[in-house]
Short mmCIF file of C-alpha atoms in Angstrom, two decimals:
data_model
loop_
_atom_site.label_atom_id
_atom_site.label_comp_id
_atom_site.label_asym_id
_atom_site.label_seq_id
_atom_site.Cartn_x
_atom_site.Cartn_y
_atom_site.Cartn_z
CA UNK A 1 177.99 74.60 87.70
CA UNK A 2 176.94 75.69 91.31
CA UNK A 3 178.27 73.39 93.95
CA UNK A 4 178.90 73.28 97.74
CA UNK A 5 182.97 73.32 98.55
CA UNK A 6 185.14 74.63 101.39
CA UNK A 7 184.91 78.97 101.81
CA UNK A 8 187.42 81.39 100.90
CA UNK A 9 188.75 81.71 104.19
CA UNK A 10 191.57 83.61 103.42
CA UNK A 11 189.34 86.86 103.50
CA UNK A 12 188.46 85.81 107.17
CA UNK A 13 191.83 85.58 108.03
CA UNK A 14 192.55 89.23 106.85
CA UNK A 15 189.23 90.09 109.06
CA UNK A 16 190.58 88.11 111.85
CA UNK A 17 194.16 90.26 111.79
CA UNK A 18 192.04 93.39 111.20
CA UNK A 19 189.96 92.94 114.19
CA UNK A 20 192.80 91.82 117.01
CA UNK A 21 194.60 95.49 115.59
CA UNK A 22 191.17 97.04 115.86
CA UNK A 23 191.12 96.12 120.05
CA UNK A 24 194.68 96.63 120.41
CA UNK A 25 194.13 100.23 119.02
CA UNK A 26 190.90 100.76 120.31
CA UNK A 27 192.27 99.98 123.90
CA UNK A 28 195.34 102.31 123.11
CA UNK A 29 193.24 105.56 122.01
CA UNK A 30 190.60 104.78 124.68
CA UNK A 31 192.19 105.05 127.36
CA UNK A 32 192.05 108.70 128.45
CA UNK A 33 188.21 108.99 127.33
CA UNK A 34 188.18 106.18 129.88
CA UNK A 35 189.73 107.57 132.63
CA UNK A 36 187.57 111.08 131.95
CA UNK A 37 184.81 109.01 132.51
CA UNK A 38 185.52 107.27 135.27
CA UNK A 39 185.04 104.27 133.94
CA UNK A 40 187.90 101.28 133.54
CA UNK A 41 190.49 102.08 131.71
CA UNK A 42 190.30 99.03 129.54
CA UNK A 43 186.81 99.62 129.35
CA UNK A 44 186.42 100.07 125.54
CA UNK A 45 188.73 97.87 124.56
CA UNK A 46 186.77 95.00 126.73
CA UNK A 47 183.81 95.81 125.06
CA UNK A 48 185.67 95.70 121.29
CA UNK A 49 187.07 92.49 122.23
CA UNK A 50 183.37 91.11 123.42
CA UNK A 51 181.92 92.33 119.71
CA UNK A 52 184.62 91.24 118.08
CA UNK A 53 184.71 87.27 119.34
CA UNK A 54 180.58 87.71 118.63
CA UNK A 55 181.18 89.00 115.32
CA UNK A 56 183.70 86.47 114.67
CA UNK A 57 180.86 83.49 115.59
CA UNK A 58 177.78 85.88 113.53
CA UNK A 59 180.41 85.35 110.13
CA UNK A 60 181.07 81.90 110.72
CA UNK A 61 177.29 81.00 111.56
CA UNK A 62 175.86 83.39 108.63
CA UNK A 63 178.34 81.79 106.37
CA UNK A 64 176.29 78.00 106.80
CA UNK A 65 172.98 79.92 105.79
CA UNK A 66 172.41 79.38 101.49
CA UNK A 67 172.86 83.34 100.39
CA UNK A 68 169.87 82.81 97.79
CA UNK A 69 167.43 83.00 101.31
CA UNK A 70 168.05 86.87 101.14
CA UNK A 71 166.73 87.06 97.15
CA UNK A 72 163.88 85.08 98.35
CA UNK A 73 163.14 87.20 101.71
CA UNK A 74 164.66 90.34 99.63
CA UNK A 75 161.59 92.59 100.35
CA UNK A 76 160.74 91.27 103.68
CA UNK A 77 164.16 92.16 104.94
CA UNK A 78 165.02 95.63 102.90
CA UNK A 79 160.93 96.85 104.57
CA UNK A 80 162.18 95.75 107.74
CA UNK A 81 165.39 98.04 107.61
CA UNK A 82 163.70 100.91 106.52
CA UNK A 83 161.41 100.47 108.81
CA UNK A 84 163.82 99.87 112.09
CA UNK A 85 166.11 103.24 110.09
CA UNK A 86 162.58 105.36 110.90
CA UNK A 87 162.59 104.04 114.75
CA UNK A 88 165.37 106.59 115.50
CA UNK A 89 162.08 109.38 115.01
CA UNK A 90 160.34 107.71 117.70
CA UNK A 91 160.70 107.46 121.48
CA UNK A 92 163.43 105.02 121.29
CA UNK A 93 165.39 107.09 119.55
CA UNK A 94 168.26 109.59 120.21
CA UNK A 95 170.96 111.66 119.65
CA UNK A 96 173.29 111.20 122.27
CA UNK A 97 173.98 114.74 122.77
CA UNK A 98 174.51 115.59 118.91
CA UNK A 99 172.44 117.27 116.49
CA UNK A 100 171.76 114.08 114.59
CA UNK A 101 169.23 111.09 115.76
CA UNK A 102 170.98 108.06 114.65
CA UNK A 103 170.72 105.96 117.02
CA UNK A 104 168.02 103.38 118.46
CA UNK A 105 168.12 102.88 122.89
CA UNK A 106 166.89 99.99 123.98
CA UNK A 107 167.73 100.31 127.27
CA UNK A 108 171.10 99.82 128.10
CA UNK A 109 171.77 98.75 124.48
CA UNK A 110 172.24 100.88 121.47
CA UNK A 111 172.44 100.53 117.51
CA UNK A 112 172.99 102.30 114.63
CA UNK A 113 169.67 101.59 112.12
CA UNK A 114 171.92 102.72 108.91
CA UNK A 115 174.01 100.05 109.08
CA UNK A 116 170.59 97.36 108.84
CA UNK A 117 169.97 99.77 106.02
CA UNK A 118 173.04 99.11 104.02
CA UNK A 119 173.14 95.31 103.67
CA UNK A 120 169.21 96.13 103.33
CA UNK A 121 169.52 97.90 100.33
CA UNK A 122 172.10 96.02 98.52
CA UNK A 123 170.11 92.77 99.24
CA UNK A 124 167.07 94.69 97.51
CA UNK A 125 169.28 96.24 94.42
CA UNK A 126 170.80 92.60 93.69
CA UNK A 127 167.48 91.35 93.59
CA UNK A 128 165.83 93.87 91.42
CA UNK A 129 168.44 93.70 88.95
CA UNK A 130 168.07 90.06 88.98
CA UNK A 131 164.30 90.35 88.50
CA UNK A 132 164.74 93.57 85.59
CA UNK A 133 167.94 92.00 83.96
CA UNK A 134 166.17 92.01 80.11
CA UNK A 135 165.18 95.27 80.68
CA UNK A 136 167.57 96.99 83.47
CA UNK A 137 169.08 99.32 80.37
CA UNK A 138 165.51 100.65 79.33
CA UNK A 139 164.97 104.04 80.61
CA UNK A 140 162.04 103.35 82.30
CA UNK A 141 161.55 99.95 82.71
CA UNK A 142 165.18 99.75 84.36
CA UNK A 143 167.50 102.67 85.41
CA UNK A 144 164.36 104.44 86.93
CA UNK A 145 163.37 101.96 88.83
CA UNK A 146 166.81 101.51 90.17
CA UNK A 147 167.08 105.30 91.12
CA UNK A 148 163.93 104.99 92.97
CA UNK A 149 165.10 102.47 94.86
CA UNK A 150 168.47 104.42 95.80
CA UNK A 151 166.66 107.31 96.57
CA UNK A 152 164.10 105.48 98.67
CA UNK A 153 166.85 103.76 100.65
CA UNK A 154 168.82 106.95 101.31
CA UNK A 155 165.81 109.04 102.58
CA UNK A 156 165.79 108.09 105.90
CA UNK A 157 169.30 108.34 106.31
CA UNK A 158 169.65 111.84 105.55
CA UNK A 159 166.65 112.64 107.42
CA UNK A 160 168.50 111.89 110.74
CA UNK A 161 171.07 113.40 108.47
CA UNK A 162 173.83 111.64 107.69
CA UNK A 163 175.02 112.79 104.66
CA UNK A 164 177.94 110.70 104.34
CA UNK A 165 176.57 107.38 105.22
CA UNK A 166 174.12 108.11 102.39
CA UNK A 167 177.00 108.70 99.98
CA UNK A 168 178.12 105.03 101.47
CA UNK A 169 175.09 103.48 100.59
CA UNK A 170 173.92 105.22 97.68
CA UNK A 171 178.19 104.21 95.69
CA UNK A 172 177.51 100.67 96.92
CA UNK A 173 173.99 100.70 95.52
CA UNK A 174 175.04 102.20 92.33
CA UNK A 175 178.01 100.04 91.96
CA UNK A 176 175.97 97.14 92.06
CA UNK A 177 173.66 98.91 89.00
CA UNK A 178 177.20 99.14 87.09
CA UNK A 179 178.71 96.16 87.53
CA UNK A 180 175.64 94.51 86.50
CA UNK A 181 176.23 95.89 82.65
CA UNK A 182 174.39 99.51 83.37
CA UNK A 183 174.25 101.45 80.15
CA UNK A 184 177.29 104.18 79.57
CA UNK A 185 174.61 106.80 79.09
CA UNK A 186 172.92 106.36 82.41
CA UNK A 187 176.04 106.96 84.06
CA UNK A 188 176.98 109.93 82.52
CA UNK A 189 173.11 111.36 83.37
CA UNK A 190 173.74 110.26 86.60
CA UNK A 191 176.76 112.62 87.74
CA UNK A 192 174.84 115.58 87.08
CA UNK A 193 171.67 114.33 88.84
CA UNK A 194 174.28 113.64 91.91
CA UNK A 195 175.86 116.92 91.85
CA UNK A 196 172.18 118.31 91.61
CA UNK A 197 171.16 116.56 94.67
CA UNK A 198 174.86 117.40 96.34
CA UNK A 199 173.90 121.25 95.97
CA UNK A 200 170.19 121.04 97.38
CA UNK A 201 171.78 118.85 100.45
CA UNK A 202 174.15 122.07 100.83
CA UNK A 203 171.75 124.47 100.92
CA UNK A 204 169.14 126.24 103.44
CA UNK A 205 170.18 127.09 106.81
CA UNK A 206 169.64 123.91 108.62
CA UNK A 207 172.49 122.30 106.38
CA UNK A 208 175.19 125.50 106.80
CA UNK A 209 177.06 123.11 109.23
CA UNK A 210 178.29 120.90 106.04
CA UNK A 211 179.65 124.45 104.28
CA UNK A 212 181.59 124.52 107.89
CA UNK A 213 183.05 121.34 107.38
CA UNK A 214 184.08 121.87 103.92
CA UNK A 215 185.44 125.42 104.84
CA UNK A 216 187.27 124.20 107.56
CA UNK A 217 188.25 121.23 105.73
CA UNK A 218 190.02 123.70 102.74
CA UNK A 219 191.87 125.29 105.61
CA UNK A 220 191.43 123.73 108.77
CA UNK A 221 194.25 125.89 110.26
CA UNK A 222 192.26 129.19 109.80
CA UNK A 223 189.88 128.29 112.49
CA UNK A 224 191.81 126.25 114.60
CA UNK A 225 190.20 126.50 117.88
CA UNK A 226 186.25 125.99 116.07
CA UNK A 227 185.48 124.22 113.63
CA UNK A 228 188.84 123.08 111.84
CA UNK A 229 189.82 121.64 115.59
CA UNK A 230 189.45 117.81 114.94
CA UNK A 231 190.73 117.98 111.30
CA UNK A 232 193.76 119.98 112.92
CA UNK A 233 194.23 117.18 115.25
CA UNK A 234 194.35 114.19 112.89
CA UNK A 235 196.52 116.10 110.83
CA UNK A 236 199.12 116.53 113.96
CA UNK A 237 198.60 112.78 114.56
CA UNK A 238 199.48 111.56 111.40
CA UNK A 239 202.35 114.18 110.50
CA UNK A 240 203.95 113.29 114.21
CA UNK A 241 203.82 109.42 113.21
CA UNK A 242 207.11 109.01 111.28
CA UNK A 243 207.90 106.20 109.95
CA UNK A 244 207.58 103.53 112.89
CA UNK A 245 204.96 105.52 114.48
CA UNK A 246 205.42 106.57 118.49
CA UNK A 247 204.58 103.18 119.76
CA UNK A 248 201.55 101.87 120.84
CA UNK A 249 200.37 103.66 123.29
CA UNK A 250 202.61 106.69 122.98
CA UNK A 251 200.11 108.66 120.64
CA UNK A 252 199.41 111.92 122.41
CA UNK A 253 196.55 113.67 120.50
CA UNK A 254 194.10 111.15 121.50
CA UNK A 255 194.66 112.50 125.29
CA UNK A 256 192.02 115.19 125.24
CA UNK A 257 192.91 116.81 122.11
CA UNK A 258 191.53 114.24 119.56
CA UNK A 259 187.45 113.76 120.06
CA UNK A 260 186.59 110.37 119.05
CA UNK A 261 189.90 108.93 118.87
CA UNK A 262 188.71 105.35 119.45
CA UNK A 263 185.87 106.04 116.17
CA UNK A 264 185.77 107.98 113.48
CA UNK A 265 189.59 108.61 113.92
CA UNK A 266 190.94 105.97 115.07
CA UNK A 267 193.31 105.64 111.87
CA UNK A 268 194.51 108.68 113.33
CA UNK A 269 195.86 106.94 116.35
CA UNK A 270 197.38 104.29 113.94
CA UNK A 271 199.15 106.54 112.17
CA UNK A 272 200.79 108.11 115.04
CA UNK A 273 201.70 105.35 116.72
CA UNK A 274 202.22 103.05 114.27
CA UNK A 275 203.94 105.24 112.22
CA UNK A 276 203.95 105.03 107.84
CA UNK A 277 204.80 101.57 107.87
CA UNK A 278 202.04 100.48 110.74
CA UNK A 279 199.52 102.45 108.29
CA UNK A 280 200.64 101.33 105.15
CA UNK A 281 199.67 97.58 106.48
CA UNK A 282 196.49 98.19 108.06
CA UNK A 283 195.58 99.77 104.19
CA UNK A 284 197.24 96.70 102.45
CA UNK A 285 194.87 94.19 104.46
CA UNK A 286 191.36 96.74 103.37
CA UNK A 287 193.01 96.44 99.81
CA UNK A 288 193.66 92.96 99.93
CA UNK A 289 190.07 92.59 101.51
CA UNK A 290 188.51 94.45 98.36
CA UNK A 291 190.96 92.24 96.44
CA UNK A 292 189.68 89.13 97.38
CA UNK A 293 185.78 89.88 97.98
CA UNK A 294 185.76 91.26 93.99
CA UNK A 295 187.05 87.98 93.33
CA UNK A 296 184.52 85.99 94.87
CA UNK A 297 181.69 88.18 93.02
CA UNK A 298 183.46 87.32 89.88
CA UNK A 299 183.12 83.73 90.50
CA UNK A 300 179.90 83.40 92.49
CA UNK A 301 177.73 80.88 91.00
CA UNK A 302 174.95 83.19 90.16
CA UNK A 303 174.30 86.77 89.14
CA UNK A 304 172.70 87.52 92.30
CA UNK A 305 175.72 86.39 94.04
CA UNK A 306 177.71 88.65 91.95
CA UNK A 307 175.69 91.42 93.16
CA UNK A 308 175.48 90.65 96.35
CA UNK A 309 179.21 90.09 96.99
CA UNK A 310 180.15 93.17 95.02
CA UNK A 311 177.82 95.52 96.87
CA UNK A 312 179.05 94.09 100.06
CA UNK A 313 182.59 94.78 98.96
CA UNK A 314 182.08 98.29 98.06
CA UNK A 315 180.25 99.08 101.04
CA UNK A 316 183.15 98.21 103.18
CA UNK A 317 185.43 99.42 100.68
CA UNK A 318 183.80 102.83 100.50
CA UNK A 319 183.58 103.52 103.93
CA UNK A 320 186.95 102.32 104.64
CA UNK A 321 188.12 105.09 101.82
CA UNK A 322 185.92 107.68 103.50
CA UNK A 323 187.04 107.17 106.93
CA UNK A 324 190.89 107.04 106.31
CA UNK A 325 190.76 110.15 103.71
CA UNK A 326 189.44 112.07 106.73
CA UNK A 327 191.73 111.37 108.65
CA UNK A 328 194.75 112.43 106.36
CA UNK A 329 192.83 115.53 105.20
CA UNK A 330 191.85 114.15 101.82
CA UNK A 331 188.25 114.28 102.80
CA UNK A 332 185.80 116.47 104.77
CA UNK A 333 185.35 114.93 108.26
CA UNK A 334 182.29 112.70 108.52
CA UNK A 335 181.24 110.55 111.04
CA UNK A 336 181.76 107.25 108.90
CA UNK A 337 183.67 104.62 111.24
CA UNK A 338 186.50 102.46 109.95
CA UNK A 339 185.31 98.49 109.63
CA UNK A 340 186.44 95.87 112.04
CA UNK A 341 188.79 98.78 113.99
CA UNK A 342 186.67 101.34 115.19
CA UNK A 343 184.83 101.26 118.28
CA UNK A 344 181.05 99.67 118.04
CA UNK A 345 178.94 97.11 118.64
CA UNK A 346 176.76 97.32 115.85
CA UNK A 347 179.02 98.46 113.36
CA UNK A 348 180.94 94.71 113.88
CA UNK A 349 178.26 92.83 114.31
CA UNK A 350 176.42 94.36 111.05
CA UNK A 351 180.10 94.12 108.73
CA UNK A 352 180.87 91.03 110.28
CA UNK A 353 177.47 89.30 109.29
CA UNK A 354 178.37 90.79 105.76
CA UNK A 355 181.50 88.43 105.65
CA UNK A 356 179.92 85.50 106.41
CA UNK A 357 177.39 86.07 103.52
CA UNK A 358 180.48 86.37 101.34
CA UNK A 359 181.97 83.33 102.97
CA UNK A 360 178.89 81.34 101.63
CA UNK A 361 178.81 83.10 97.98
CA UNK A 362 182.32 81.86 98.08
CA UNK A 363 181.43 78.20 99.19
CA UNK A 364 178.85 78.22 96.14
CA UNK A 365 181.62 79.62 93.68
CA UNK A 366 181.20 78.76 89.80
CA UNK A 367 185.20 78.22 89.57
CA UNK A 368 185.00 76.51 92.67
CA UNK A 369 182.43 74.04 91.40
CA UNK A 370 183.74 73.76 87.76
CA UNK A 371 187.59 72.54 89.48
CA UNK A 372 185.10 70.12 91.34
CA UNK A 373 183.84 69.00 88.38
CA UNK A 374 186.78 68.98 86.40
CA UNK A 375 188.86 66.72 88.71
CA UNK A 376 186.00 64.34 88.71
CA UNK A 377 186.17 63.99 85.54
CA UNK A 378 189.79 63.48 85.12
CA UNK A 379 189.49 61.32 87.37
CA UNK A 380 186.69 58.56 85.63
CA UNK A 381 189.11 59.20 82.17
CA UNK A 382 192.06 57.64 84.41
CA UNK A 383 189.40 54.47 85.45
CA UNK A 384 188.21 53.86 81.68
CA UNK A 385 191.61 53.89 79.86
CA UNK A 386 194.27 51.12 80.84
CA UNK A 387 197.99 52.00 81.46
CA UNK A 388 199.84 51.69 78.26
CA UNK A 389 196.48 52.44 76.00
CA UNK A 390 198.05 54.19 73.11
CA UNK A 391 194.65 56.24 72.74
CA UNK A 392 194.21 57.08 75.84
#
């Protein structure tokens, strides 16, 4: 029974605390990169604090909008992120002084495409397997199909590259395939076919700077001053944290030693100055995050809601894992940013549009609509029966 009731807004309350630690820290490992620039010291964290109250309005006003709009606009809206992800080849694209292009500039505004691209794709995905459900465990009627789409969703992501974005979006994709009831087989033919395409990413001179990374994150200490630098930085962050963490604003690796301390390693800064305790919080809320948005695809109404929710959740579950690994050495440095705490307008905005969509699968809930049901019912028993009706 599908029926309209009050949102889980416990999982917004978790965003809520996530994103007033996200400006506190963002302020905190900003300010030198500030300074550097000449700009305002509280600069950055301004501008966090700006997307963050916007994001916070996007989630509640995408959370009034009826989720089934994106299964019926599915194709519309994937074709319009892949074609906005191919933008950053044109003249509004750039690199901002990096090898990549992976960004759009429209004038004094920029945005990351890939980010359109995920929700894109897992809106697409949940709709497919919707459409193929009979036949999404026949070879070629189904699991094809489904790799094609992966494949086609990832290309112009790692064209810019980004390799590890497309591992973000590719899990999420996939995880929506196997939580839909994807054949044991297909998964098992599917690790091979990812280390496959893992090697051929690795290869050929124009990808030798991922080897670096992976060499240098094996033994980051043996080039210290090149390429194992920022991994050797993190490292010192976290190790100096302790267990109460410097204080906020006491980090020191973020002043000039740690590149990107307000981004891609900003959990970095947490752990320094936070200490163990500081960071074993900040993962408790992502976990309790995952916790709660797996519960709402359980109960969505629908299976497209199930889809939808769960892809959502492992997207910002997967890049969450990504980005903290880094920064404790468990994973090769990437340049995937932590949700609702890094620094980024578009990163925010995108996520936080994701929890409002969530929001609504929640308001649509099957549990929440059988309890309605259910009380209602109890509830016309107690008018029928008299007090003191032996039968009743």
């Amino acid at each position: 029974m599908q029926t309209k009731s009050k949102a889980d807004w416990r999982i917004l309350w978790v965003v809520v605390l996530l994103l007033i630690i996200g400006v506190v820290m963002v302020y905190s490992a900003s300010w030198p990169t500030a300074i550097q620039e000449s700009k305002d010291q509280f600069y950055y964290g301004k501008r966090q604090l700006i997307f963050a109250s916007i994001g916070l309005g996007l989630a509640l006003f995408v959370s009034l909008f009826d989720y089934h709009l994106y299964q019926r606009f599915a194709v519309i809206l994937y074709g319009l992120s892949l074609l906005v992800g191919l933008l950053v080849f044109s003249p509004i694209g750039t690199n901002q002084d990096t090898f990549a292009y992976r960004w759009i500039r429209l004038g004094p505004l920029e945005f990351m495409p890939s980010d359109l691209i995920k929700i894109g794709g897992v809106i697409m995905i949940s709709k497919l397997l919707c459409m193929k459900d009979k036949v999404k465990n026949h070879f070629t009627k189904g699991f094809l199909p489904v790799v094609g789409l992966i494949l086609l969703t990832v290309t112009p992501v790692l064209l810019q590259p980004d390799f590890s974005t497309s591992i973000v979006i590719a899990a999420a994709m996939g995880c929506v395939y196997f939580f839909s009831g994807m054949d044991g087989r297909y998964f098992l033919l599917a690790l091979p076919l990812g280390g496959v395409a893992g090697v051929l990413l690795l290869s050929g001179e124009k990808n030798a700077y991922r080897l670096e990374r992976i060499r240098s994150f094996l033994n980051p200490l043996e080039d210290y001053l090149d390429t194992g630098w920022q991994l050797s930085q993190a490292l010192f962050a976290v190790s100096s944290g302790g267990l109460l963490g410097l204080g906020i604003g006491q980090g020191r690796q973020k002043i000039h030693y740690l590149s990107q301390a307000h981004n891609d390693f900003i959990f970095a800064v947490i752990a320094e100055e936070l200490g163990f305790v500081g960071s074993v919080f900040v993962i408790g809320l992502y976990m309790l995050l995952i916790f709660r948005g797996l519960e709402i695809a359980v109960n969505a109404a629908d299976k497209f809601g199930t889809y939808l929710a769960s892809g959502i959740t492992v997207l910002i579950g997967a890049q969450s894992l990504i980005n903290i690994g880094v920064s404790f050495g468990a994973i090769p440095p990437t340049g995937v940013t932590l949700p609702f705490l890094s620094y980024g307008g578009t990163s925010i905005l995108i996520t936080m549009g994701m929890i409002g969509i969530l929001l609504n699968i929640s308001k649509m809930s099957r549990r929440r609509g059988e309890d309605h049901e259910g009380n209602r019912e109890r509830r016309r028993d107690r008018r029928t029966y008299l007090p003191g009706d032996r039968n009743h």
